[in-house]
Amino acid sequence: MKRFLIAIFSSVLLQTSLEAQQDSPLYLDSLQLQWVDAQYNAMTLDEKVGQLFMVSAYSNRDAAHESEIEKLITEEHIGGLIFMQDQAEHQLQLTNRFQKASKIPLLIGMDAEWGLAMRLKGVERFPWNMTLGALRDTQYIFQVGQSIAFQAHRMGVHFNFAPSVDVNVNPNNPIIGNRSFGSDPLRVALNGVAYMKGLQTQRVISSAKHFPGHGDTDQDSHKTLPTISANLQDLEKYHIAPFKKLIDEGVYSVMVAHLNVPALDNSGVPSTLSSKIVTDYLKGKLGFKGIVITDALNMDGVAKGREAGEIDYLAFKAGNDILLFSQQVKSGKAKIIKAIESGDIPEARLEESVKKILMAKYLVGLHEPKTLSAEQVLQDLNSNMYKALSNKIYEKATTLVKNKQNIVPIKTLEQQKIAFVPLEEDNYQTFHDALNRYTKVDLIKISNASQLNRLNNYDYVIVGAFLSNETVYKSYKLSNQSKMILENMPANSKVIFSLFTSPYGLKDLNLKNIDAVLVQYQNTNDAQSASAQAIFGAIDVDGILPVEVNQKWKAGQSITTQKINRLGEALPEVVGVNSTVLSKIDMIAEDAIAKGYTPGMQILVAKDNKIIYDKAFGNHTKSEKKK
């Protein structure tokens, strides 16, 4: 009778496990489950526990580091790697080497919120989430996710720790800011879904982060444990809502942040280590059945005051499936194995996590491993199609929040004197060049109040504030000198101000003497070109302010304008032309000059109101050497 009851109990557990797998967003078909069961049943307990660990690997470190990773693969049977930085070719070589060494194929992850440029040198970025949050059409965000998935495939990466769906409601947030789609939970959710689906339609795992929301804090969980003080009603309405939407839409993974969230667990335990938050709320109340992954376990928000191996054990016990950036795999494994053997953690709990991880490996194609080629990898990662997408996004994100007497776009150019005043950094040449494509625009540098009278005779003054685009965390605050210049613009000129940084840069500016205000979100060449085109009417302006900056500048604010009969400029791929084909013009022109058919020429190609090629060759005459 006892054996009969055990058999019935085992059968019930098997059926329950099967139903849970079929109900998972990771589920594909019965062949997937057969492969998962075969792999799982062939593993020892030590190998199963090893699958929980994803450790950091670097392509710019020495042979000792690489040997250490290989040892973790062969001896500790880790389940995956997170590549940090920075050489694409070497990362591919290491991926091939490490995959070959692993008994079970490794799940390779990267932080690639704005593309693999986030970690790899020589790769161009996609726009940050704040810029994407200004778009009306989520189709562009879907295309960004899809393009990043193509980059991931090229690098053998299966898991992108993105998107951030934190609702940034605190302008002083030091760690989210530009990584957020905005301060409106509904728009954040819709944008997050578009990005996630772009990744997942290409079988790259998307991970919504940082649960239950890192947007309402002025502290950095890399350095301390931030507290989210919202009550449960507000927490669910503003911060958890995007995660719930992505879960309902089938996101494969959720990353749990290191936060103190009293509304969900008043013990003071970091959310990563809280079973109330991970198991009871995320997996229980929200019904999430995909992979739950920790944020990096080396961050002080969780690591301070705790032993490394102990953190791994506590995170797994709380309900996490993957332990990211473990600092002590051997010790952490030993503690988890001991807890399973003693019954402190049921073995069914281990089976749940490991089978999810194996399902993910099958989903991304690791049941049929492939060798990766490093040939022309940087060319592939920097496809002109990706550049054209970014080009289009910066145009579409251009946001007009003030337009007194509809001075933008500038409609009449004849007999108009126009000045350009740059503020902050010197990276403004693309903007000035783009302005000068339409009419003569004088560069006037102002360093103090006494020089402002140099602007008195100008009909229009275009002011640009150019702040650093080096990293997503750079300050958006303008200097006191820049603020003074903006406050004292001449009253007899029409003044247009373009901000090339986070919209929070508007927060403490006095713009009463400014007639029109444009926000570009980032200081890139594409953003500078888009702003110039907007000012002179070569593009429509219909971006939306994604965050509430202050009482004056609200989320959702926008003023739309329509383009007038002027040519803009763009990469050829924006209008469906191949850059490589177009570049053959160079060869024809140079050949004509070499053969004496002409001393020189200027060639311009435009399509769909966009200049896509504009070059000059040779000299004016054969005798004169004037270019």
Short mmCIF file of N, CA and C in Angstrom, two decimals, residues 572 578-595 597-605 612-618:
data_model
loop_
_atom_site.label_atom_id
_atom_site.label_comp_id
_atom_site.label_asym_id
_atom_site.label_seq_id
_atom_site.Cartn_x
_atom_site.Cartn_y
_atom_site.Cartn_z
N PRO A 572 20.88 56.76 -46.79
CA PRO A 572 20.13 56.19 -47.92
C PRO A 572 19.13 55.11 -47.50
N ASN A 578 20.33 51.43 -50.99
CA ASN A 578 21.51 50.76 -50.46
C ASN A 578 22.73 51.67 -50.54
N SER A 579 23.36 51.94 -49.40
CA SER A 579 24.53 52.83 -49.37
C SER A 579 25.67 52.32 -50.24
N THR A 580 25.85 51.01 -50.25
CA THR A 580 26.94 50.43 -51.03
C THR A 580 26.75 50.69 -52.51
N VAL A 581 25.52 50.53 -52.99
CA VAL A 581 25.23 50.80 -54.40
C VAL A 581 25.44 52.27 -54.72
N LEU A 582 24.96 53.13 -53.83
CA LEU A 582 25.07 54.58 -54.05
C LEU A 582 26.52 55.05 -54.07
N SER A 583 27.35 54.38 -53.29
CA SER A 583 28.75 54.80 -53.20
C SER A 583 29.51 54.60 -54.52
N LYS A 584 28.94 53.84 -55.44
CA LYS A 584 29.58 53.65 -56.75
C LYS A 584 29.65 54.96 -57.56
N ILE A 585 28.84 55.93 -57.16
CA ILE A 585 28.91 57.25 -57.79
C ILE A 585 30.32 57.82 -57.65
N ASP A 586 30.95 57.61 -56.48
CA ASP A 586 32.30 58.11 -56.25
C ASP A 586 33.25 57.63 -57.35
N MET A 587 33.18 56.36 -57.63
CA MET A 587 34.08 55.75 -58.61
C MET A 587 33.85 56.34 -60.00
N ILE A 588 32.58 56.54 -60.37
CA ILE A 588 32.25 57.09 -61.69
C ILE A 588 32.76 58.53 -61.81
N ALA A 589 32.54 59.33 -60.75
CA ALA A 589 32.97 60.73 -60.77
C ALA A 589 34.49 60.83 -60.86
N GLU A 590 35.18 60.06 -60.04
CA GLU A 590 36.64 60.11 -60.02
C GLU A 590 37.22 59.63 -61.35
N ASP A 591 36.57 58.64 -61.96
CA ASP A 591 37.02 58.13 -63.26
C ASP A 591 36.85 59.20 -64.34
N ALA A 592 35.74 59.93 -64.31
CA ALA A 592 35.49 60.99 -65.29
C ALA A 592 36.52 62.10 -65.18
N ILE A 593 36.90 62.46 -63.97
CA ILE A 593 37.91 63.50 -63.76
C ILE A 593 39.29 63.00 -64.22
N ALA A 594 39.60 61.75 -63.87
CA ALA A 594 40.90 61.19 -64.25
C ALA A 594 41.08 61.12 -65.76
N LYS A 595 40.01 60.90 -66.48
CA LYS A 595 40.08 60.77 -67.94
C LYS A 595 39.92 62.12 -68.65
N TYR A 597 37.34 64.20 -68.71
CA TYR A 597 36.01 64.56 -69.23
C TYR A 597 35.49 65.83 -68.57
N THR A 598 35.92 66.10 -67.36
CA THR A 598 35.47 67.26 -66.60
C THR A 598 36.51 67.58 -65.53
N PRO A 599 36.71 68.87 -65.20
CA PRO A 599 37.65 69.18 -64.11
C PRO A 599 37.05 68.86 -62.73
N GLY A 600 35.72 68.85 -62.64
CA GLY A 600 35.10 68.57 -61.34
C GLY A 600 33.59 68.57 -61.44
N MET A 601 32.96 68.19 -60.38
CA MET A 601 31.49 68.16 -60.36
C MET A 601 30.98 68.09 -58.92
N GLN A 602 29.74 68.49 -58.75
CA GLN A 602 29.05 68.29 -57.48
C GLN A 602 27.81 67.48 -57.78
N ILE A 603 27.62 66.43 -57.00
CA ILE A 603 26.50 65.52 -57.25
C ILE A 603 25.63 65.44 -56.00
N LEU A 604 24.35 65.64 -56.19
CA LEU A 604 23.39 65.52 -55.10
C LEU A 604 22.29 64.55 -55.50
N VAL A 605 21.96 63.64 -54.60
CA VAL A 605 20.86 62.69 -54.83
C VAL A 605 19.83 62.87 -53.72
N ILE A 612 20.25 62.18 -49.79
CA ILE A 612 20.91 60.97 -49.33
C ILE A 612 22.34 60.85 -49.84
N TYR A 613 22.73 61.81 -50.71
CA TYR A 613 24.11 61.82 -51.22
C TYR A 613 24.41 63.23 -51.67
N ASP A 614 25.55 63.78 -51.21
CA ASP A 614 25.91 65.15 -51.58
C ASP A 614 27.42 65.28 -51.47
N LYS A 615 28.10 65.22 -52.64
CA LYS A 615 29.56 65.26 -52.63
C LYS A 615 30.08 66.13 -53.77
N ALA A 616 31.24 66.72 -53.54
CA ALA A 616 31.93 67.50 -54.57
C ALA A 616 33.24 66.81 -54.92
N PHE A 617 33.60 66.86 -56.22
CA PHE A 617 34.82 66.20 -56.71
C PHE A 617 35.62 67.17 -57.57
N GLY A 618 36.95 67.08 -57.51
CA GLY A 618 37.82 67.82 -58.41
C GLY A 618 37.85 69.32 -58.18
#
